[in-house]
Amino acid sequence: VTGLSDGVPGEAIATWVAALVTLVVLGGLLGERRLFGWSQHLLAGLLTGFLAVLAIREVILPRVVEPLASDPAGRPELWVVLAVGALAAAAPWVPRAVAIIPISVAVGTLSAFALGGAVVGTIVPQVAAAIAEPSADPTATAAAVGSAAVSALVLASFLHGGRKGRIAAAMSGAGRWVLLAGLGGWLGYLLLSRLVLLLDRIAFLLRDWIGIGA
Amino acid sequence: MTERLGRLPWIVPLAVLVVLAAATLVPPPDGLTLAARSSDGAAAVRAVLDEVPAGGTVTVGFDPDVGTYPEIRSATRSLIAAVTARDVTLAFVSLTPEGRALLVSERGRGMAADVAGEIVDLGFVAGSEAALASLSARAVPVGGGTAGGLRAEGLGASDLMLVIGGNDIGPRTWVEQVLPRVGPTPLVAVTPTILLPETLPYLETGQVDALIGTPGDAAAFIAAEGGSGDPVDGDRPANALAVVVGLLMAFGALGHALVARVVPAARLRGFDAG
């Protein structure tokens, strides 16, 4: 819908609101900080409201309250969930030793799944694939040896403490440069992603709102 | 000149916005059209889609983030349209609030509206990694319809998993939490460019079967599916020119910062030597 021309009123209003908020955000780039700060508060408020609605409608009610209401004795684990949730909500008013229980459970569980998954799904398969094997294809062998060399240099860059010999110091220095090059490459990818986002907003203002080139 | 610009700090950002706006409106020359290049990623995605059996189940992990979704929006729409054209059960699940919000928005705009098979909305599942592990190992609570084998076997019943990735949950999480639990299942990912370094190793090892990870891949896939091939603006002409202009300006800013840092230091050393 083009905001400045005829269209469905609801969609036109949505386009106008989105365009004005986009202008406010771009205004922050030009130095208008007060409205930009207001838009940040608006975003934070909307996100908080959305999270609350999502938690109540899609998690707490269907997965905890409704099963407990229909069969209170049949799902004992949900009573534990309810108790842990209540503890988390009451954290400011209960002793610290009790209040840290739900946080500890959450952090421990997430860490365990993340670590286990990283080992089984990433480290083992990737190391297996990166092991240099004799190959008829010299390019593949060179790539594998190169990968091993880069890994060794980056690991060497984390060597701290103690006296290092000239070779170890040179490897450590080279590893730091390899690490910096990797970070630079990653920033390049980030630049492209953010540039596309900016262009998308500019195209929205020009085409969907003003109607130029629509 | 520099002093005058310093008094008007908004001039340069405004000039950048005006130049980018102008570049957005100018049609790119033929050689600069993103869809013109061939893409192994787009071809691999289409090959994997062709392997999905009629009546099969395709699970879509929809977790892009607001900051990068514009980059993959058109490719995502095109990919979902390509899947819904087949006779499959399509199950959507989100593990991040942002992903859920974007999915609700896309469904509201008509994504997967003309589906040949059945649509199952598994909703938002809290718990990120733990939630994925749970969905993989257990039967999925699904209301209504046949829902493929999800009701009995969980994500293991999927004939294909599509992961629309973002900064929080992407193909890496699915590879780490789902694949070890459900066994070999084709996995296709759509990710923004920023996730390319993280995802490419999985593509090389075959843990991810196909990937649309760059604007070029996206444009090639959309063009192959009969769209315009523009990864940024849906059905509008590609604005690769604006991307190139923006990158050139960014490189210019980097070069300026580098010169501003190196030249005074070199002068200082010159004075010291003198």
Coordinates of C-alpha atoms in Angstrom, one line a residue:
Chain A
V1 CA 0.0 0.0 0.0
T2 CA 1.3 3.4 -0.8
G3 CA 0.9 5.6 2.2
L4 CA 0.3 8.9 0.3
S5 CA -2.3 7.5 -2.1
D6 CA -5.6 5.7 -1.8
G7 CA -5.6 2.3 -0.1
V8 CA -7.2 0.3 2.6
P9 CA -7.3 2.8 5.5
G10 CA -5.9 0.4 8.1
E11 CA -2.9 -0.5 6.0
A12 CA -2.4 3.1 5.0
I13 CA -2.3 4.1 8.7
A14 CA 0.2 1.3 9.4
T15 CA 2.4 2.5 6.6
W16 CA 2.2 6.1 7.9
V17 CA 3.1 5.0 11.5
A18 CA 6.0 2.8 10.2
A19 CA 7.3 5.6 8.0
L20 CA 7.2 8.2 10.8
V21 CA 9.0 5.9 13.2
T22 CA 11.6 5.1 10.4
L23 CA 12.1 8.9 9.9
V24 CA 12.6 9.3 13.7
V25 CA 15.2 6.6 13.7
L26 CA 17.0 8.0 10.7
G27 CA 16.8 11.4 12.4
G28 CA 19.0 9.9 15.2
L29 CA 21.7 9.5 12.5
L30 CA 21.4 13.2 11.7
G31 CA 21.6 14.3 15.4
E32 CA 18.0 14.4 16.6
R33 CA 18.6 12.3 19.7
R34 CA 15.5 13.1 21.8
L35 CA 12.9 11.6 19.4
F36 CA 15.3 8.7 18.7
G37 CA 15.5 8.0 22.4
W38 CA 11.7 8.0 22.6
S39 CA 11.6 5.5 19.7
Q40 CA 13.9 3.2 21.6
H41 CA 11.6 3.3 24.6
L42 CA 8.7 2.6 22.3
L43 CA 10.5 -0.4 20.9
A44 CA 11.4 -1.7 24.4
G45 CA 7.9 -1.2 25.6
L46 CA 6.3 -3.0 22.6
L47 CA 8.8 -5.9 22.9
T48 CA 8.1 -6.3 26.6
G49 CA 4.3 -6.3 26.0
F50 CA 4.7 -8.8 23.2
L51 CA 6.9 -11.1 25.4
A52 CA 4.3 -11.0 28.2
V53 CA 1.4 -11.9 25.8
L54 CA 3.5 -14.6 24.2
A55 CA 4.5 -16.1 27.5
I56 CA 0.9 -16.1 28.9
R57 CA -0.9 -17.3 25.7
E58 CA 1.6 -19.7 24.2
V59 CA 3.5 -21.1 27.2
I60 CA 2.0 -20.6 30.7
L61 CA -1.7 -21.2 29.8
P62 CA -1.5 -24.1 27.3
R63 CA 1.5 -25.9 28.7
V64 CA 1.1 -25.4 32.5
V65 CA -2.2 -24.1 33.6
E66 CA -4.6 -26.0 31.3
P67 CA -2.9 -29.4 31.8
L68 CA -2.9 -28.9 35.6
A69 CA -6.5 -27.8 35.6
S70 CA -7.7 -30.8 33.6
D71 CA -5.7 -33.4 35.5
P72 CA -4.0 -32.1 38.6
A73 CA -2.7 -35.5 39.8
G74 CA -1.6 -36.7 36.4
R75 CA 1.2 -34.2 35.8
P76 CA 3.3 -34.0 38.9
E77 CA 6.3 -32.4 37.1
L78 CA 4.1 -29.4 36.2
W79 CA 3.7 -28.7 39.9
V80 CA 7.5 -28.5 40.2
V81 CA 7.6 -26.1 37.2
L82 CA 4.9 -24.0 38.9
A83 CA 6.9 -23.9 42.1
V84 CA 10.1 -22.9 40.3
G85 CA 8.3 -20.2 38.4
A86 CA 6.7 -18.8 41.6
L87 CA 10.2 -18.8 43.2
A88 CA 11.6 -16.8 40.3
A89 CA 8.8 -14.3 40.5
A90 CA 9.2 -14.0 44.3
A91 CA 13.0 -13.6 44.0
P92 CA 13.2 -10.1 45.5
W93 CA 11.4 -11.2 48.7
V94 CA 12.8 -14.6 49.5
P95 CA 16.3 -15.4 50.8
R96 CA 19.1 -15.3 48.3
A97 CA 19.9 -19.0 48.7
V98 CA 16.4 -19.9 47.7
A99 CA 16.0 -17.3 45.0
I100 CA 19.0 -18.5 43.0
I101 CA 17.5 -22.0 42.6
P102 CA 15.4 -21.2 39.5
I103 CA 18.2 -19.2 37.9
S104 CA 20.7 -22.0 38.6
V105 CA 18.3 -24.6 37.1
A106 CA 17.8 -22.4 34.0
V107 CA 21.5 -21.6 33.5
G108 CA 22.6 -25.1 34.2
T109 CA 20.1 -26.7 31.8
L110 CA 20.8 -24.3 29.0
S111 CA 24.6 -24.7 29.4
A112 CA 24.3 -28.5 29.5
F113 CA 22.3 -28.6 26.3
A114 CA 24.5 -26.1 24.5
L115 CA 27.8 -27.8 25.6
G116 CA 26.6 -31.3 24.8
G117 CA 25.2 -30.2 21.4
A118 CA 28.5 -28.3 20.6
V119 CA 30.5 -31.4 21.3
V120 CA 28.3 -33.9 19.5
G121 CA 27.1 -31.7 16.7
T122 CA 30.0 -29.4 16.0
I123 CA 33.4 -30.3 17.5
V124 CA 33.5 -34.0 16.7
P125 CA 32.1 -33.8 13.1
Q126 CA 34.2 -30.7 12.3
V127 CA 37.4 -32.1 13.7
A128 CA 36.8 -35.4 11.9
A129 CA 36.2 -33.5 8.6
A130 CA 39.3 -31.3 9.1
I131 CA 41.8 -34.1 9.8
A132 CA 44.3 -34.0 7.0
E133 CA 44.4 -37.3 5.0
P134 CA 46.5 -38.3 2.1
S135 CA 44.6 -37.4 -1.0
A136 CA 45.0 -37.7 -4.7
D137 CA 43.8 -34.1 -4.9
P138 CA 46.7 -31.8 -3.8
T139 CA 44.3 -28.9 -3.3
A140 CA 42.3 -30.8 -0.7
T141 CA 45.5 -31.8 1.1
A142 CA 46.8 -28.3 1.0
A143 CA 43.5 -26.9 2.3
A144 CA 43.5 -29.4 5.2
V145 CA 47.1 -28.6 6.1
G146 CA 46.3 -24.9 5.8
S147 CA 43.3 -25.3 8.2
A148 CA 45.5 -27.1 10.7
A149 CA 48.1 -24.4 10.5
V150 CA 45.6 -21.6 11.0
S151 CA 44.1 -23.5 14.0
A152 CA 47.5 -23.9 15.5
L153 CA 48.4 -20.2 15.0
V154 CA 45.1 -19.0 16.6
L155 CA 45.6 -21.4 19.5
A156 CA 49.1 -20.1 19.9
S157 CA 47.8 -16.5 20.2
F158 CA 46.1 -17.5 23.4
L159 CA 49.4 -18.5 25.1
H160 CA 49.9 -16.2 28.0
G161 CA 52.2 -16.2 31.0
G162 CA 55.7 -17.7 31.2
R163 CA 58.6 -16.9 29.0
K164 CA 58.2 -17.7 25.3
G165 CA 60.9 -18.5 22.9
R166 CA 61.3 -16.7 19.6
I167 CA 59.4 -19.3 17.6
A168 CA 56.5 -19.4 20.1
A169 CA 56.4 -15.6 20.3
A170 CA 56.4 -15.4 16.4
M171 CA 53.6 -18.0 16.2
S172 CA 51.6 -16.1 18.9
G173 CA 52.0 -12.8 17.0
A174 CA 51.0 -14.4 13.7
G175 CA 48.0 -16.0 15.4
R176 CA 46.8 -12.7 16.6
W177 CA 47.0 -11.3 13.1
V178 CA 45.0 -14.3 11.8
L179 CA 42.5 -13.7 14.5
L180 CA 42.2 -10.0 13.6
A181 CA 41.8 -10.9 9.9
G182 CA 39.0 -13.2 10.8
L183 CA 37.3 -10.5 12.8
G184 CA 37.7 -8.1 9.9
G185 CA 36.1 -10.6 7.6
W186 CA 33.2 -11.1 10.0
L187 CA 32.7 -7.3 10.2
G188 CA 32.6 -7.2 6.4
Y189 CA 29.6 -9.7 6.5
L190 CA 28.0 -7.6 9.2
L191 CA 28.4 -4.5 7.1
L192 CA 26.6 -6.1 4.2
S193 CA 23.7 -7.3 6.4
R194 CA 23.2 -3.8 8.0
L195 CA 23.6 -2.1 4.6
V196 CA 20.8 -4.2 3.2
L197 CA 18.6 -3.3 6.2
L198 CA 19.2 0.4 5.6
L199 CA 18.5 0.1 1.9
D200 CA 15.3 -1.8 2.8
R201 CA 14.1 1.1 5.0
I202 CA 15.0 3.7 2.3
A203 CA 13.1 1.7 -0.3
F204 CA 10.2 1.4 2.1
L205 CA 10.1 5.2 2.5
L206 CA 10.5 5.9 -1.2
R207 CA 8.2 3.3 -2.6
D208 CA 5.6 2.2 0.0
W209 CA 5.2 5.6 1.6
I210 CA 5.9 8.3 -0.9
G211 CA 5.2 6.2 -4.0
I212 CA 8.3 7.0 -6.0
G213 CA 9.3 4.1 -8.3
A214 CA 6.4 1.9 -6.9
Chain B
M1 CA 36.5 22.5 4.6
T2 CA 36.9 19.8 7.4
E3 CA 36.3 22.5 10.0
R4 CA 33.1 23.6 8.2
L5 CA 31.9 20.0 8.1
G6 CA 32.6 19.6 11.8
R7 CA 30.2 22.5 12.5
L8 CA 27.5 20.7 10.5
P9 CA 27.8 17.0 11.6
W10 CA 24.5 16.1 10.0
I11 CA 25.7 16.9 6.4
V12 CA 27.6 13.7 5.8
P13 CA 25.0 11.3 7.1
L14 CA 22.3 13.2 5.1
A15 CA 24.4 13.0 2.0
V16 CA 24.9 9.3 2.5
L17 CA 21.1 8.8 2.8
V18 CA 20.4 10.9 -0.3
V19 CA 23.0 9.0 -2.4
L20 CA 21.7 5.6 -1.3
A21 CA 18.1 6.8 -2.0
A22 CA 19.1 7.9 -5.5
A23 CA 20.9 4.6 -6.1
T24 CA 17.9 2.7 -4.9
L25 CA 15.8 4.3 -7.6
V26 CA 18.3 3.9 -10.5
P27 CA 18.0 0.5 -12.3
P28 CA 21.3 -1.3 -12.1
P29 CA 23.2 -2.1 -15.3
D30 CA 22.9 -5.6 -16.7
G31 CA 26.2 -6.9 -15.4
L32 CA 25.2 -5.8 -11.8
T33 CA 22.0 -7.8 -11.5
L34 CA 22.3 -10.2 -8.6
A35 CA 20.2 -12.9 -10.2
A36 CA 22.4 -13.0 -13.3
R37 CA 25.1 -15.0 -11.5
S38 CA 24.8 -18.8 -11.2
S39 CA 24.4 -20.1 -7.7
D40 CA 25.3 -23.6 -6.4
G41 CA 23.3 -22.9 -3.3
A42 CA 20.1 -22.2 -5.2
A43 CA 20.5 -25.3 -7.3
A44 CA 21.2 -27.4 -4.3
V45 CA 18.1 -26.1 -2.5
R46 CA 15.9 -26.9 -5.5
A47 CA 17.4 -30.4 -5.7
V48 CA 16.6 -31.1 -2.0
L49 CA 13.1 -29.8 -2.4
D50 CA 12.5 -32.2 -5.3
E51 CA 13.4 -35.1 -3.1
V52 CA 10.6 -34.5 -0.6
P53 CA 8.0 -37.2 -1.1
A54 CA 4.4 -36.4 -1.8
G55 CA 2.4 -36.4 1.4
G56 CA 5.6 -35.9 3.4
T57 CA 6.2 -33.5 6.3
V58 CA 8.3 -30.4 6.1
T59 CA 9.2 -28.7 9.4
V60 CA 10.0 -25.0 9.2
G61 CA 12.1 -23.5 12.1
F62 CA 11.2 -19.9 11.7
D63 CA 13.6 -17.8 13.9
P64 CA 14.9 -14.8 11.9
D65 CA 15.6 -11.6 13.8
V66 CA 14.2 -8.2 13.0
G67 CA 17.7 -6.8 12.3
T68 CA 18.6 -9.2 9.5
Y69 CA 15.2 -10.4 8.2
P70 CA 15.0 -7.8 5.4
E71 CA 18.0 -9.5 3.8
I72 CA 16.4 -12.9 3.6
R73 CA 12.7 -12.0 3.5
S74 CA 12.2 -12.5 -0.3
A75 CA 14.2 -15.7 -0.3
T76 CA 12.1 -17.0 2.6
R77 CA 8.8 -16.1 1.0
S78 CA 9.9 -17.7 -2.3
L79 CA 11.1 -20.9 -0.5
I80 CA 7.9 -21.3 1.5
A81 CA 5.9 -20.7 -1.6
A82 CA 7.9 -23.4 -3.4
V83 CA 7.3 -25.9 -0.5
T84 CA 3.6 -25.1 -0.2
A85 CA 3.1 -25.8 -3.9
R86 CA 3.9 -29.4 -3.1
D87 CA 1.6 -31.9 -1.5
V88 CA 3.2 -31.8 2.0
T89 CA 2.3 -31.1 5.6
L90 CA 4.0 -27.9 6.6
A91 CA 4.8 -27.5 10.3
F92 CA 5.9 -24.1 11.6
V93 CA 7.7 -23.7 14.9
S94 CA 9.5 -20.7 16.5
L95 CA 11.9 -20.7 19.4
T96 CA 12.5 -17.0 19.7
P97 CA 9.9 -14.3 20.3
E98 CA 11.2 -12.3 17.3
G99 CA 10.8 -15.3 15.1
R100 CA 7.3 -15.8 16.3
A101 CA 6.4 -12.2 15.7
L102 CA 7.8 -12.2 12.2
L103 CA 6.0 -15.5 11.4
V104 CA 2.6 -14.1 12.6
S105 CA 3.3 -11.1 10.5
E106 CA 4.1 -13.1 7.4
R107 CA 1.2 -15.5 7.9
G108 CA -1.0 -12.4 8.2
R109 CA 0.4 -11.2 4.8
G110 CA -0.6 -14.5 3.2
M111 CA 2.5 -16.7 3.6
A112 CA 1.6 -20.3 3.0
A113 CA -2.0 -19.3 2.4
D114 CA -2.4 -21.4 -0.8
V115 CA -1.0 -24.6 0.6
A116 CA -1.6 -27.8 -1.3
G117 CA -1.3 -29.9 1.9
E118 CA -1.9 -29.3 5.6
I119 CA -0.5 -26.4 7.7
V120 CA 0.4 -27.1 11.3
D121 CA 1.4 -24.2 13.6
L122 CA 3.4 -25.6 16.6
G123 CA 3.6 -22.0 17.9
F124 CA 6.3 -20.6 20.1
V125 CA 8.3 -23.1 22.2
A126 CA 10.3 -21.6 25.0
G127 CA 13.7 -22.9 26.0
S128 CA 15.9 -22.6 22.8
E129 CA 18.3 -25.6 22.8
A130 CA 16.4 -27.5 25.5
A131 CA 13.2 -26.9 23.6
L132 CA 14.7 -28.2 20.3
A133 CA 16.0 -31.3 22.1
S134 CA 12.6 -31.9 23.6
L135 CA 10.8 -31.5 20.2
S136 CA 13.3 -33.9 18.7
A137 CA 13.0 -36.6 21.2
R138 CA 9.3 -36.7 22.0
A139 CA 6.0 -36.6 20.3
V140 CA 4.9 -33.1 19.4
P141 CA 1.6 -31.9 20.9
V142 CA -0.3 -31.1 17.7
G143 CA -4.0 -30.3 17.6
G144 CA -6.3 -31.2 14.7
G145 CA -5.5 -32.7 11.3
T146 CA -3.2 -35.6 10.6
A147 CA 0.0 -33.5 11.2
G148 CA 2.1 -36.0 9.5
G149 CA 4.0 -38.2 12.0
L150 CA 4.8 -35.2 14.3
R151 CA 2.2 -36.2 16.8
A152 CA 3.8 -39.6 17.3
E153 CA 7.5 -39.1 16.6
G154 CA 8.3 -35.5 17.0
L155 CA 10.7 -33.7 14.6
G156 CA 12.1 -37.2 13.6
A157 CA 9.0 -37.6 11.4
S158 CA 10.1 -34.7 9.2
D159 CA 11.1 -35.5 5.6
L160 CA 12.8 -32.1 5.4
M161 CA 13.8 -29.4 7.9
L162 CA 13.9 -25.8 6.7
V163 CA 15.7 -23.4 9.1
I164 CA 15.1 -19.7 8.6
G165 CA 17.9 -18.5 10.8
G166 CA 18.7 -15.4 12.8
N167 CA 21.3 -14.3 15.3
D168 CA 19.8 -16.3 18.2
I169 CA 18.7 -19.6 16.7
G170 CA 20.0 -20.7 13.3
P171 CA 21.2 -23.8 11.5
R172 CA 24.0 -24.3 14.0
T173 CA 21.5 -24.9 16.8
W174 CA 19.4 -27.3 14.7
V175 CA 22.6 -29.2 13.7
E176 CA 23.7 -29.5 17.3
Q177 CA 20.4 -30.3 19.0
V178 CA 18.2 -32.0 16.4
L179 CA 20.3 -33.9 13.9
P180 CA 22.1 -36.1 16.6
R181 CA 18.7 -37.0 18.0
V182 CA 16.6 -37.6 14.9
G183 CA 19.3 -39.1 12.6
P184 CA 20.0 -38.2 9.0
T185 CA 17.3 -35.8 7.8
P186 CA 17.8 -33.3 5.0
L187 CA 18.3 -29.8 6.4
V188 CA 18.0 -26.6 4.3
A189 CA 18.9 -23.2 5.7
V190 CA 18.2 -19.6 4.8
T191 CA 20.5 -17.2 6.7
P192 CA 21.6 -13.6 6.4
T193 CA 25.2 -13.0 5.3
I194 CA 26.4 -12.4 8.8
L195 CA 25.8 -16.1 9.6
L196 CA 27.8 -17.4 6.6
P197 CA 31.1 -18.0 8.5
E198 CA 29.2 -20.0 11.1
T199 CA 27.1 -22.0 8.6
L200 CA 29.6 -22.8 5.8
P201 CA 31.5 -25.5 7.8
Y202 CA 28.2 -27.5 8.3
L203 CA 27.6 -27.2 4.5
E204 CA 31.1 -28.5 3.8
T205 CA 30.6 -31.5 6.1
G206 CA 27.1 -32.3 4.7
Q207 CA 25.3 -31.6 8.0
V208 CA 23.5 -28.8 6.2
D209 CA 22.4 -30.1 2.8
A210 CA 21.8 -26.7 1.1
L211 CA 22.1 -23.1 2.0
I212 CA 20.8 -19.8 0.8
G213 CA 23.3 -17.6 2.6
T214 CA 24.0 -14.6 0.4
P215 CA 21.9 -12.0 -1.5
G216 CA 23.3 -13.6 -4.7
D217 CA 22.0 -17.1 -3.7
A218 CA 18.7 -15.6 -2.8
A219 CA 18.3 -13.8 -6.1
A220 CA 19.3 -16.9 -8.1
F221 CA 16.7 -19.0 -6.2
I222 CA 13.9 -16.5 -6.6
A223 CA 14.7 -16.2 -10.3
A224 CA 14.8 -20.0 -10.7
E225 CA 11.4 -20.2 -9.0
G226 CA 10.0 -17.6 -11.4
G227 CA 10.3 -14.4 -9.3
S228 CA 12.1 -11.2 -10.2
G229 CA 15.3 -12.2 -8.5
D230 CA 15.4 -9.3 -6.1
P231 CA 16.4 -10.3 -2.6
V232 CA 15.6 -7.0 -1.1
D233 CA 12.4 -5.6 -2.5
G234 CA 10.2 -8.5 -3.4
D235 CA 8.9 -8.1 -6.9
R236 CA 10.7 -4.9 -7.7
P237 CA 13.8 -4.6 -9.9
A238 CA 17.1 -5.5 -8.1
N239 CA 18.9 -2.7 -6.5
A240 CA 22.4 -4.3 -6.5
L241 CA 23.7 -0.9 -7.6
A242 CA 22.6 0.6 -4.2
V243 CA 24.4 -2.2 -2.4
V244 CA 27.6 -1.6 -4.4
V245 CA 27.4 2.2 -3.8
G246 CA 26.8 1.7 -0.1
L247 CA 29.8 -0.7 0.1
L248 CA 32.0 1.8 -1.8
M249 CA 31.0 4.6 0.6
A250 CA 31.8 2.3 3.6
F251 CA 35.2 1.5 2.2
G252 CA 35.8 5.2 1.6
A253 CA 35.0 5.9 5.3
L254 CA 37.3 3.1 6.4
G255 CA 40.1 4.5 4.1
H256 CA 39.6 8.0 5.5
A257 CA 39.8 6.7 9.1
L258 CA 42.9 4.8 8.2
V259 CA 44.6 7.8 6.6
A260 CA 43.6 10.0 9.5
R261 CA 45.3 7.6 11.9
V262 CA 48.4 6.7 9.9
V263 CA 49.4 10.1 8.5
P264 CA 49.7 12.0 11.8
A265 CA 51.6 9.1 13.3
A266 CA 54.0 9.0 10.3
R267 CA 54.5 12.8 10.6
L268 CA 55.2 12.4 14.3
R269 CA 57.8 9.8 13.6
G270 CA 59.3 12.1 10.9
F271 CA 59.7 14.9 13.5
D272 CA 61.2 12.5 16.0
A273 CA 63.7 11.3 13.4
G274 CA 64.5 14.9 12.4

